[in-house]
PDB file of C-alpha atoms in Angstrom:
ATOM      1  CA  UNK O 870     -13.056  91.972-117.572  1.00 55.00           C
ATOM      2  CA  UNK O 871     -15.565  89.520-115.400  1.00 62.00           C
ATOM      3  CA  UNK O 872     -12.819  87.526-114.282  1.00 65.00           C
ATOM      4  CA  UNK O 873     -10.693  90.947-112.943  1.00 67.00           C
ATOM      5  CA  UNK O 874     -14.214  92.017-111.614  1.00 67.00           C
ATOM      6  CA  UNK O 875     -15.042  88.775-109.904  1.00 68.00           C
ATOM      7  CA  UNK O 876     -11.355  88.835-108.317  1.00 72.00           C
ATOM      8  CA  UNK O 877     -11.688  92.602-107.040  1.00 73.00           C
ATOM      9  CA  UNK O 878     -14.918  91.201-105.236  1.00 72.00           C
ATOM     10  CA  UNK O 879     -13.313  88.632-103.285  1.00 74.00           C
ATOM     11  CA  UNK O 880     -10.891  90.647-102.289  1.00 77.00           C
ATOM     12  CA  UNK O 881     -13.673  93.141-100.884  1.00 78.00           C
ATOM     13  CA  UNK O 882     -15.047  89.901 -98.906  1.00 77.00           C
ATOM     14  CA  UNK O 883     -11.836  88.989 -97.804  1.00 78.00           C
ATOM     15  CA  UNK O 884     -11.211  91.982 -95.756  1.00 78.00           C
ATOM     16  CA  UNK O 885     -14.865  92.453 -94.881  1.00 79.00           C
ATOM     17  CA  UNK O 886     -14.147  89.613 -93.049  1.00 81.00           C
ATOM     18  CA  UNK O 887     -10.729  90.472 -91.652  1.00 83.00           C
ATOM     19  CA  UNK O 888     -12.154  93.722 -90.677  1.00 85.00           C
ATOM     20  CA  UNK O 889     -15.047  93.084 -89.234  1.00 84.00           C
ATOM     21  CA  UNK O 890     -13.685  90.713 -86.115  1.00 84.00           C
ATOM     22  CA  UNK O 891     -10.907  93.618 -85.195  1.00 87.00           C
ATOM     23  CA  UNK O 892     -14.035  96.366 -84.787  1.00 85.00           C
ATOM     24  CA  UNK O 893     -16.076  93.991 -83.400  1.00 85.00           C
ATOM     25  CA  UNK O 894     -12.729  93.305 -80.346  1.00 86.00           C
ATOM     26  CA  UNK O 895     -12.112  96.646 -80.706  1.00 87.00           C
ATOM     27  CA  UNK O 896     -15.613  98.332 -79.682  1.00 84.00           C
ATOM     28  CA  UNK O 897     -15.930  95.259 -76.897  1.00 84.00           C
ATOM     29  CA  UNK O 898     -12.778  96.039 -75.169  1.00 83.00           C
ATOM     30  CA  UNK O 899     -11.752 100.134 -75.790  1.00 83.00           C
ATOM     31  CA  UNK O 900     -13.133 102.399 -73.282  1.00 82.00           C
ATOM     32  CA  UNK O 901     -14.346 104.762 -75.759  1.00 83.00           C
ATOM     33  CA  UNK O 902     -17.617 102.882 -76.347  1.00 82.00           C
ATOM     34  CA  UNK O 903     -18.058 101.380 -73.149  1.00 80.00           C
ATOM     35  CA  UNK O 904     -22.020 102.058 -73.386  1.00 80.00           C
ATOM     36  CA  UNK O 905     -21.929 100.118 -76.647  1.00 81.00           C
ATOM     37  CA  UNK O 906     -20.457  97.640 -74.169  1.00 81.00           C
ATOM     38  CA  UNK O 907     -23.372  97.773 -71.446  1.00 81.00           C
ATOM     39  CA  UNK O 908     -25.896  97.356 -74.404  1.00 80.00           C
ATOM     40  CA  UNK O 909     -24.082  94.517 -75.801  1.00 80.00           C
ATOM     41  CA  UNK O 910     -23.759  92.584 -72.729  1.00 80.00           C
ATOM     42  CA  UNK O 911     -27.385  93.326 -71.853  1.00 77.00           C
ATOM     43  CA  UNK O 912     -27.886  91.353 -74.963  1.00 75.00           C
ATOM     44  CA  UNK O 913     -25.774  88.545 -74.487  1.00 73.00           C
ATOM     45  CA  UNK O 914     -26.738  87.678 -71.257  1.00 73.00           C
ATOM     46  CA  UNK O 915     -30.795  87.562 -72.330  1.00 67.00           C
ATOM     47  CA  UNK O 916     -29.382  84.805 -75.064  1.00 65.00           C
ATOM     48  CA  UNK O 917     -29.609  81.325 -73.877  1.00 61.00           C
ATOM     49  CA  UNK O 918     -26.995  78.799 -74.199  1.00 58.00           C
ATOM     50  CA  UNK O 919     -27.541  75.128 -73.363  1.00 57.00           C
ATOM     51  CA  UNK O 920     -24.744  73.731 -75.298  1.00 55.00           C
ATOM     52  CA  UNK O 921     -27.660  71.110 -76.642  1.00 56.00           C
ATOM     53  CA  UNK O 922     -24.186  68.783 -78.007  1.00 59.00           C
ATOM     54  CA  UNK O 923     -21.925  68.210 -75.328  1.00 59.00           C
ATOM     55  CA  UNK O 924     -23.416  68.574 -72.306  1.00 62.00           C
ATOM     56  CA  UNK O 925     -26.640  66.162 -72.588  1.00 60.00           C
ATOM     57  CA  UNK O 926     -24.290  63.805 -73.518  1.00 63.00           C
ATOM     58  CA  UNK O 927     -22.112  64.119 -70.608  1.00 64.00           C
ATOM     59  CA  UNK O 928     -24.993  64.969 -68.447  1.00 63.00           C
ATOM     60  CA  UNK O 929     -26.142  61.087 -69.041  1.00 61.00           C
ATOM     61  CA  UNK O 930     -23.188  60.384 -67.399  1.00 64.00           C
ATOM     62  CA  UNK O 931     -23.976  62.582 -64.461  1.00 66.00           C
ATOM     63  CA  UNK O 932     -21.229  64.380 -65.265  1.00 67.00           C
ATOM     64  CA  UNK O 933     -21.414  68.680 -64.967  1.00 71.00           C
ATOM     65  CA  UNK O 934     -18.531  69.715 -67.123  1.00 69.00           C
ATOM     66  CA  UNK O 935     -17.828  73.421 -65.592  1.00 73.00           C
ATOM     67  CA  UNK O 936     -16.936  76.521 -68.146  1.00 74.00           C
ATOM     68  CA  UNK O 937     -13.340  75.544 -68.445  1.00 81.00           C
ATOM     69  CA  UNK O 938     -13.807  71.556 -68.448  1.00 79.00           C
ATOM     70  CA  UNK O 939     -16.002  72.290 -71.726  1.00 76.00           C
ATOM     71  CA  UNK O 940     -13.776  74.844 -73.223  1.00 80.00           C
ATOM     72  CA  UNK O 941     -10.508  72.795 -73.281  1.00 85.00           C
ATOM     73  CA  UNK O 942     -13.460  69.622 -74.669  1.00 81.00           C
ATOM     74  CA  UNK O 943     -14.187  71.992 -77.490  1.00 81.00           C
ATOM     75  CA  UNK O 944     -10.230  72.289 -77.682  1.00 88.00           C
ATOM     76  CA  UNK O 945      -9.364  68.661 -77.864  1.00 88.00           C
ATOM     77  CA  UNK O 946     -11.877  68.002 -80.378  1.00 84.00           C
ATOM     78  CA  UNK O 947     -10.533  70.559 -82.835  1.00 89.00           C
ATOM     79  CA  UNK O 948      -7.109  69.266 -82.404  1.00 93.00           C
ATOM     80  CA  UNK O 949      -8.634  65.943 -82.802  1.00 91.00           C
ATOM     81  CA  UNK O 950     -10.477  66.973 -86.190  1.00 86.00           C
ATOM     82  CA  UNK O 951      -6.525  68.341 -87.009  1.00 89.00           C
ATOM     83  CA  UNK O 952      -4.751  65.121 -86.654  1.00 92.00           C
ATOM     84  CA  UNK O 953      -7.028  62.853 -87.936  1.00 84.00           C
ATOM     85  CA  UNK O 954      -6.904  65.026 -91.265  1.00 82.00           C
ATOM     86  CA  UNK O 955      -3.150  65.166 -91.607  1.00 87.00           C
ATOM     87  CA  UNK O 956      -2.824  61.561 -90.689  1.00 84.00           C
ATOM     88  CA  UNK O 957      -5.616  60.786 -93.270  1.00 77.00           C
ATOM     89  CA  UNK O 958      -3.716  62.851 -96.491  1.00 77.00           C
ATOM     90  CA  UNK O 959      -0.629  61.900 -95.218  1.00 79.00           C
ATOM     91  CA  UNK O 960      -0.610  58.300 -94.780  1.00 74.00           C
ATOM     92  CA  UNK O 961      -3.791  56.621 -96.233  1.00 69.00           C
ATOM     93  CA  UNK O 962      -5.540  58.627 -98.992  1.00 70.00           C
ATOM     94  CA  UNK O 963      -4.861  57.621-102.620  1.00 69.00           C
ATOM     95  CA  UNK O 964      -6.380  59.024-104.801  1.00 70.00           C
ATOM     96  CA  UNK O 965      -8.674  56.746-106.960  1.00 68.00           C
ATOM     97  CA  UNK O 966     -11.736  58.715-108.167  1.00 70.00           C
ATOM     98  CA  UNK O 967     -12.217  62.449-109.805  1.00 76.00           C
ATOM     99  CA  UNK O 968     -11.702  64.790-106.719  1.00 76.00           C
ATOM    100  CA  UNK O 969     -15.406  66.567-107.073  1.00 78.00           C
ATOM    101  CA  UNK O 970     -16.927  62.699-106.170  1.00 75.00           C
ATOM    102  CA  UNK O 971     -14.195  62.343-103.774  1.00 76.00           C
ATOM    103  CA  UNK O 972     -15.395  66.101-102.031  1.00 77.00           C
ATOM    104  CA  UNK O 973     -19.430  64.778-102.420  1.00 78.00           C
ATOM    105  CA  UNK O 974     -18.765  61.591-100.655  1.00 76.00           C
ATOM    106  CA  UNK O 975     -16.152  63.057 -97.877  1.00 77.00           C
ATOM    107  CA  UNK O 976     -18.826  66.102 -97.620  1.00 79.00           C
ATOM    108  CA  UNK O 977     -21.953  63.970 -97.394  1.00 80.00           C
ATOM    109  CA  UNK O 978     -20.302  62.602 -93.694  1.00 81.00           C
ATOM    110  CA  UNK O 979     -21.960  65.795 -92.355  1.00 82.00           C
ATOM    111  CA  UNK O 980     -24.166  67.480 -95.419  1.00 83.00           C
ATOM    112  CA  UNK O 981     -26.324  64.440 -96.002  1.00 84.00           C
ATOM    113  CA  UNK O 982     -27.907  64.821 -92.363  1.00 87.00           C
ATOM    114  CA  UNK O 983     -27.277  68.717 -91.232  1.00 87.00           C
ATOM    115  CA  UNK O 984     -29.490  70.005 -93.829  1.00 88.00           C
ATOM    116  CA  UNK O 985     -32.277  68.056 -92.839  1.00 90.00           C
ATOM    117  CA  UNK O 986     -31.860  68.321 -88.889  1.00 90.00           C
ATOM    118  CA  UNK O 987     -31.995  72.617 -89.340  1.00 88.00           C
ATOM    119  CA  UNK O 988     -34.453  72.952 -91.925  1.00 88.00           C
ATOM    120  CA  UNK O 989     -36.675  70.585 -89.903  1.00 87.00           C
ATOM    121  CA  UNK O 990     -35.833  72.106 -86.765  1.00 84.00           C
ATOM    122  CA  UNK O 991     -36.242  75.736 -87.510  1.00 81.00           C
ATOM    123  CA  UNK O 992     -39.222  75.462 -89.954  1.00 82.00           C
ATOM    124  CA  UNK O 993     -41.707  71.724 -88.952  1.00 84.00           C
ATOM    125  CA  UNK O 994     -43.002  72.027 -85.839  1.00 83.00           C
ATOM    126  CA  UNK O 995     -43.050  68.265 -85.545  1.00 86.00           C
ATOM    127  CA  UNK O 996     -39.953  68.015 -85.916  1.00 85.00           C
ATOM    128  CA  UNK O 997     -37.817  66.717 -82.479  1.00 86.00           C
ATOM    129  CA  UNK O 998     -34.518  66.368 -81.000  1.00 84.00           C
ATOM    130  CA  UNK O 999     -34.811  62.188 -80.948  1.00 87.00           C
ATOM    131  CA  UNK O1000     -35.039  62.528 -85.013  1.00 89.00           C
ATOM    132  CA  UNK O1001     -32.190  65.154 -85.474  1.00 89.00           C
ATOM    133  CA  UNK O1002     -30.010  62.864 -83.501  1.00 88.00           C
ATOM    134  CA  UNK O1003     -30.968  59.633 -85.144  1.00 91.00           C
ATOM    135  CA  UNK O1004     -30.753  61.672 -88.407  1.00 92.00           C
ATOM    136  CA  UNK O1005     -27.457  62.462 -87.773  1.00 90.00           C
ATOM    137  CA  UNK O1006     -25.914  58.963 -86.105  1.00 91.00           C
ATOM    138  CA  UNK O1007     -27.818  57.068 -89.799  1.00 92.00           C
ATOM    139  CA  UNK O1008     -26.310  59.573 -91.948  1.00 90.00           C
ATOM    140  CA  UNK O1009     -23.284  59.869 -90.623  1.00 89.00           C
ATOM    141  CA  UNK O1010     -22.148  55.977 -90.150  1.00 90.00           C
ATOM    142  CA  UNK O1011     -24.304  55.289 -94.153  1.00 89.00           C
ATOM    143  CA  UNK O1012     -21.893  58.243 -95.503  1.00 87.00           C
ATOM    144  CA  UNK O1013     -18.906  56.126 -93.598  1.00 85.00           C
ATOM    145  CA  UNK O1014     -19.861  52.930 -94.284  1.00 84.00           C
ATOM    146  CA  UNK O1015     -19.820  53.858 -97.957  1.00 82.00           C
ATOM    147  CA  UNK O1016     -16.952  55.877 -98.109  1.00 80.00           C
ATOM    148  CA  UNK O1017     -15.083  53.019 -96.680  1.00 78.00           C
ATOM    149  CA  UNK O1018     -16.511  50.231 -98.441  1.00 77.00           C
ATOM    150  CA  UNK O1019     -15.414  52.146-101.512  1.00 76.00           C
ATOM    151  CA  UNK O1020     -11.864  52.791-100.837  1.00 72.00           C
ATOM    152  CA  UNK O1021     -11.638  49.015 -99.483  1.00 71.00           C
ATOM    153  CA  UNK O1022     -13.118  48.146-103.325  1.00 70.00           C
ATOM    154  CA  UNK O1023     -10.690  50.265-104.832  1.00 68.00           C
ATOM    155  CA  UNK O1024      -7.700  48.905-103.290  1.00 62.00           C
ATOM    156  CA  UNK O1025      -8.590  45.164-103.324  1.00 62.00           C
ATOM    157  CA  UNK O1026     -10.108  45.577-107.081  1.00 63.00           C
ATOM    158  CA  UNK O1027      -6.358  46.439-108.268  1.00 62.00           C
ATOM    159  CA  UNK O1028      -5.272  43.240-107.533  1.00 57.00           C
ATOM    160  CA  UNK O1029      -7.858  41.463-109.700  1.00 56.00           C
ATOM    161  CA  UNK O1030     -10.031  39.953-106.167  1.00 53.00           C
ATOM    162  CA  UNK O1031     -13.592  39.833-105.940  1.00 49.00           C
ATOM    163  CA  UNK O1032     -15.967  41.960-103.962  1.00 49.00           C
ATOM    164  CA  UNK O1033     -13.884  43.238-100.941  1.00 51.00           C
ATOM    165  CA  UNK O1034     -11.887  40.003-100.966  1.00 51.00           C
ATOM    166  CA  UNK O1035     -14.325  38.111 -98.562  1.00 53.00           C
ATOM    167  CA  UNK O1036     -15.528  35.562-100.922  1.00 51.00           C
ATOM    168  CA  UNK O1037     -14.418  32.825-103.183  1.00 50.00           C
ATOM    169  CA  UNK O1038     -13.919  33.342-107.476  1.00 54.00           C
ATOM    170  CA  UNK O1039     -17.431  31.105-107.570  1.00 51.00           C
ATOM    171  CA  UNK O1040     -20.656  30.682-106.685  1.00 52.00           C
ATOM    172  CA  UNK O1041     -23.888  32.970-106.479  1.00 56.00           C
ATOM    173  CA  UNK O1042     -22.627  34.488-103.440  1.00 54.00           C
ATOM    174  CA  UNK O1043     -19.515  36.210-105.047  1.00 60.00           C
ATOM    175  CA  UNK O1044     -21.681  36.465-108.641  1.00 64.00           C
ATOM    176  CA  UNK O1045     -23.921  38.752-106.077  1.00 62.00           C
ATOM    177  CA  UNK O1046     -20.504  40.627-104.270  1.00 62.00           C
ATOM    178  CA  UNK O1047     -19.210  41.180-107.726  1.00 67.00           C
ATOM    179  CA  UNK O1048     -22.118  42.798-109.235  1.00 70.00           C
ATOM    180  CA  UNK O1049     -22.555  45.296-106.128  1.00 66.00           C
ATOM    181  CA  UNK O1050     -18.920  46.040-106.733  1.00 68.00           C
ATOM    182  CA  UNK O1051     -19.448  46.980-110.522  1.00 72.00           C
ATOM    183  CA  UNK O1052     -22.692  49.030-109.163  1.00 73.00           C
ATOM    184  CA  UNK O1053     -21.333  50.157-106.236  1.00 75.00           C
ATOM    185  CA  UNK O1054     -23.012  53.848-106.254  1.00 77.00           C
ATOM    186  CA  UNK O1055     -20.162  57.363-106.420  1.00 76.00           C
ATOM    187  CA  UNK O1056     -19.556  60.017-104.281  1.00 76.00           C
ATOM    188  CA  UNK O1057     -22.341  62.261-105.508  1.00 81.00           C
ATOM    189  CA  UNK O1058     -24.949  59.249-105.699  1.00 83.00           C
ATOM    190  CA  UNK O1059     -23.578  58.428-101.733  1.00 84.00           C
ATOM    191  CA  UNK O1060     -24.662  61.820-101.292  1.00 84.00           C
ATOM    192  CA  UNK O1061     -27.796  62.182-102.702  1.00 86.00           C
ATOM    193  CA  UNK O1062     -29.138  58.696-101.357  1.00 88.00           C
ATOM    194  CA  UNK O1063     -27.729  60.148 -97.184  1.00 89.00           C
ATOM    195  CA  UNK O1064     -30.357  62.995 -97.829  1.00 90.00           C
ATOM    196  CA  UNK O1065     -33.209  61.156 -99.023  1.00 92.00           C
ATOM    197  CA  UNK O1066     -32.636  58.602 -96.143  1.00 92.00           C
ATOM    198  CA  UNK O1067     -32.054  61.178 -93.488  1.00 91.00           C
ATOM    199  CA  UNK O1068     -35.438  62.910 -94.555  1.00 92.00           C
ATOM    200  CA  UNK O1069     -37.215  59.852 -94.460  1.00 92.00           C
ATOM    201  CA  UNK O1070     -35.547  59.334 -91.307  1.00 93.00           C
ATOM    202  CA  UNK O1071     -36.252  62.831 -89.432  1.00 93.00           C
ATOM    203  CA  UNK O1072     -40.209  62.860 -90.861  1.00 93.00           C
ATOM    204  CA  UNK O1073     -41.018  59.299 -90.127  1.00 93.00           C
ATOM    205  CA  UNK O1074     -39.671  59.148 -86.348  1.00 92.00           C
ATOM    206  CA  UNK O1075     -41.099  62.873 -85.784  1.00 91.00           C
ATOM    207  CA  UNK O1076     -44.601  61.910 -87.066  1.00 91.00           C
ATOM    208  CA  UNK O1077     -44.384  58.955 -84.498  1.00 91.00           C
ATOM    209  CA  UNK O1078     -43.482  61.127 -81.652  1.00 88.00           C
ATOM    210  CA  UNK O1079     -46.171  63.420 -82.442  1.00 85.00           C
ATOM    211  CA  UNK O1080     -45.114  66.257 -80.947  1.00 83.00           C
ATOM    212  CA  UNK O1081     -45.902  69.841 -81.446  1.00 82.00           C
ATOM    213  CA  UNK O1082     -43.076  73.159 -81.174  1.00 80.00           C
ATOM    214  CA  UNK O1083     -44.361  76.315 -81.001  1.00 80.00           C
ATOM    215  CA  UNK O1084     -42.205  78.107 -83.368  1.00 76.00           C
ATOM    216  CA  UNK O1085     -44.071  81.700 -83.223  1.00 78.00           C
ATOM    217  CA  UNK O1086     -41.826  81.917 -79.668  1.00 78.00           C
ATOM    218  CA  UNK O1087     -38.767  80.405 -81.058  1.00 73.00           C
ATOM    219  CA  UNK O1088     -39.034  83.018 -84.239  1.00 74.00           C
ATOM    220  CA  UNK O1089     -40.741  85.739 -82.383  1.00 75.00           C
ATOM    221  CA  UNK O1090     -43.691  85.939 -84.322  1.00 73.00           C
ATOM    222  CA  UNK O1091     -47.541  86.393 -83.466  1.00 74.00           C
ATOM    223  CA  UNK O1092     -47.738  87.125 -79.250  1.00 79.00           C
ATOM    224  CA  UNK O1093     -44.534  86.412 -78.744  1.00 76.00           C
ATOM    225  CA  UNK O1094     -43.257  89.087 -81.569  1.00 74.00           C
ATOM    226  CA  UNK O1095     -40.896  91.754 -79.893  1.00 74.00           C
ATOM    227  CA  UNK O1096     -42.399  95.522 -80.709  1.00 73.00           C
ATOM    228  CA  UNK O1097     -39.975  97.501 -82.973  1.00 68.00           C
ATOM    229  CA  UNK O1098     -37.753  94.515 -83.774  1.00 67.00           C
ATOM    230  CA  UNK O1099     -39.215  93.538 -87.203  1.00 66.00           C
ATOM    231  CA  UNK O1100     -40.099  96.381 -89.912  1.00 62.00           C
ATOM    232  CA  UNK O1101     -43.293  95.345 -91.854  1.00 63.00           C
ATOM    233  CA  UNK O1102     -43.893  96.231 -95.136  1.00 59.00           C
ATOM    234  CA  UNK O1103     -46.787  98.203 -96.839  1.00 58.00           C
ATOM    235  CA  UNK O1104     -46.938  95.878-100.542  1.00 62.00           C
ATOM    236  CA  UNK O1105     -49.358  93.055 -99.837  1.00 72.00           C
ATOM    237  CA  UNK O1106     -48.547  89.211 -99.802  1.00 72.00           C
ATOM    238  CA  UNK O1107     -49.418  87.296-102.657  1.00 75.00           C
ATOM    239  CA  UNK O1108     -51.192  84.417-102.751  1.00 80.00           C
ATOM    240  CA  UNK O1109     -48.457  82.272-103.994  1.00 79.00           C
ATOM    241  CA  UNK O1110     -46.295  83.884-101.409  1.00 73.00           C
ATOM    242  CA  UNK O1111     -48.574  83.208 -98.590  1.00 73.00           C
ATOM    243  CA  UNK O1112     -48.663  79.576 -99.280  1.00 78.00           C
ATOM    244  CA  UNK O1113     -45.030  79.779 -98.996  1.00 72.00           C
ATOM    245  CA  UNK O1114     -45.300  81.208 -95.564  1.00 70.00           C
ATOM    246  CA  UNK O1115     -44.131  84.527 -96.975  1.00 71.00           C
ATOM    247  CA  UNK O1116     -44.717  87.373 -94.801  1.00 71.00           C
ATOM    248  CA  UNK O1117     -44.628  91.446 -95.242  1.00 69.00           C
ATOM    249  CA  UNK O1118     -41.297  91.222 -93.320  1.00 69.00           C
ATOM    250  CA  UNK O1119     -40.266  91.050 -97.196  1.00 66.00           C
ATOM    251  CA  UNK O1120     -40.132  94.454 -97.849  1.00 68.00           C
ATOM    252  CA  UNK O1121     -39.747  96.990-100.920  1.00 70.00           C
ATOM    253  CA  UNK O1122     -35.927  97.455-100.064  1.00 73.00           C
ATOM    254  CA  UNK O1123     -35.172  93.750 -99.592  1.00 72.00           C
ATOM    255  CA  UNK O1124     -36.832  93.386-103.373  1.00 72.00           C
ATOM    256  CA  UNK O1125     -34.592  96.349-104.428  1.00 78.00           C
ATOM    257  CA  UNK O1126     -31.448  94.891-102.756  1.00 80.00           C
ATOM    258  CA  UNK O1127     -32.410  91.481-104.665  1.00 75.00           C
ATOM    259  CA  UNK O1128     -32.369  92.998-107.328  1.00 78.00           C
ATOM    260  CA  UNK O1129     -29.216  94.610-107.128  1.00 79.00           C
ATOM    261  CA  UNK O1130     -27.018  92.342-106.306  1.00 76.00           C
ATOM    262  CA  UNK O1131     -28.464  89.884-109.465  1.00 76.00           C
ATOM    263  CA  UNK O1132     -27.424  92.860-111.239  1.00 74.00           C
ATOM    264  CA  UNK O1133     -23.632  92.315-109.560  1.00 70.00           C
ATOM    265  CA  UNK O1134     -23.863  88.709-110.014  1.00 70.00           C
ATOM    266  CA  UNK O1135     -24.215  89.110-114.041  1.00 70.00           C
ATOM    267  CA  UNK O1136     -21.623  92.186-114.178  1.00 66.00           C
ATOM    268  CA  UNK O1137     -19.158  89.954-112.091  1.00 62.00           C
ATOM    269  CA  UNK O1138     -19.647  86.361-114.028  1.00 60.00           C
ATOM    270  CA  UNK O1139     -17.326  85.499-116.738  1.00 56.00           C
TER     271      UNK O1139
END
């Protein structure tokens, strides 16, 4: 019965999210809610949009990529993304390890450093835009390094060679390759050692920077906190909660949806 429940809710999030994108097109572009439009415009054009990824890069260059220079970028790097996966599955992936370590090291190219770069973005106020890109470049060539060391291991280890092939059957220098072959750490360990370098990465060059956000006017809080946007709630803050940074934004009906859907969670699990 919790696996036919579990089903019928995916189902129910499957079309919330086929459903959603055709009212959303449909209430942008049918005249019958054209002040829904005017509001909604209103909106988007108070939202800024600096494109902090591909621009600065170009704009090193001196080059100004227009609106449609940028869009058919975006475009060619999604059909890039495309063929380097087909040619990747198609042509050179074997499989040599359990698929789960194979999804934790292949994942960890772009989890081991993302979740560092936003959580110290949005929530450190030291944090700055020099770390979140040397975050990223570290974690993303250790995660590839790795990953390719591994499968270079794998293939060369069939034939009965020593450590990648590059040294002789003798000597300390191949006892040393041969034991970091036999030790040579999984996907999931690949993973879990890209975090901890990326944090030490994004804390250690942001402390040296020393450089203060103000994140009240990035989140809207304190004087920069936009009147009616933000319902505050009557129950009090504990103390635990305020050294969590909790705030009264948490309010009786948030606890009461909590609550609810840990109800769903238990009626829906096998």
């Amino acid at each position: 019965m919790g696996g036919i429940l579990r089903l019928w809710f995916l189902q129910i999030r499957l079309a919330f999210f086929l459903v959603v994108p055709l009212v959303a097109f449909t209430i942008l572009h049918s005249t019958h809610w054209s002040g829904v439009q005017g509001l909604t415009e209103q909106a988007l054009s108070g939202i800024a949009d600096p494109q902090d990824i591909t621009l600065p890069l170009l704009r090193w260059r001196g080059i100004k990529p227009g609106k449609r220079t940028h869009f058919w970028l975006l475009r060619g790097a999604v059909l890039m993304v495309a063929l380097l996966a087909f040619a990747y599955s198609a042509f050179l992936y074997s499989p040599t390890e359990p698929i789960m370590l194979y999804l934790a090291i292949t994942g960890a190219i772009f989890l081991g450093w993302s979740g560092t770069v936003i959580i110290g973005g949005l929530y450190w106020d030291r944090g700055t835009t020099r770390a979140a890109w040397v975050t990223a470049i570290i974690g993303s060539v250790f995660t590839l390094t790795s990953f390719l060391l591994q499968r270079m291991n794998d293939a060369l280890d069939k034939g009965g060679g020593p450590f990648f092939g590059w040294f002789g059957e003798s000597g300390p220098v191949s006892d040393a390759a041969q034991w970091i072959a036999l030790h040579m750490p999984d996907g999931k360990e690949t993973l879990g050692l890209t975090m901890f370098i990326c944090a030490g990465t994004y804390v250690v060059i942001s402390l040296v920077q020393n450089r203060r956000f103000d994140l009240d006017a990035l989140l809207h809080r304190g004087v920069h906190a936009i009147e009616g946007e933000v319902q505050i709630g009557a129950a009090r803050v504990s103390r635990l909660g305020r050294w969590l940074s909790f705030t009264q934004e948490h309010t009786r009906l948030d606890r009461r949806t909590r609550r609810l859907r840990r109800r769903q969670r238990r009626l829906i699990s096998p």
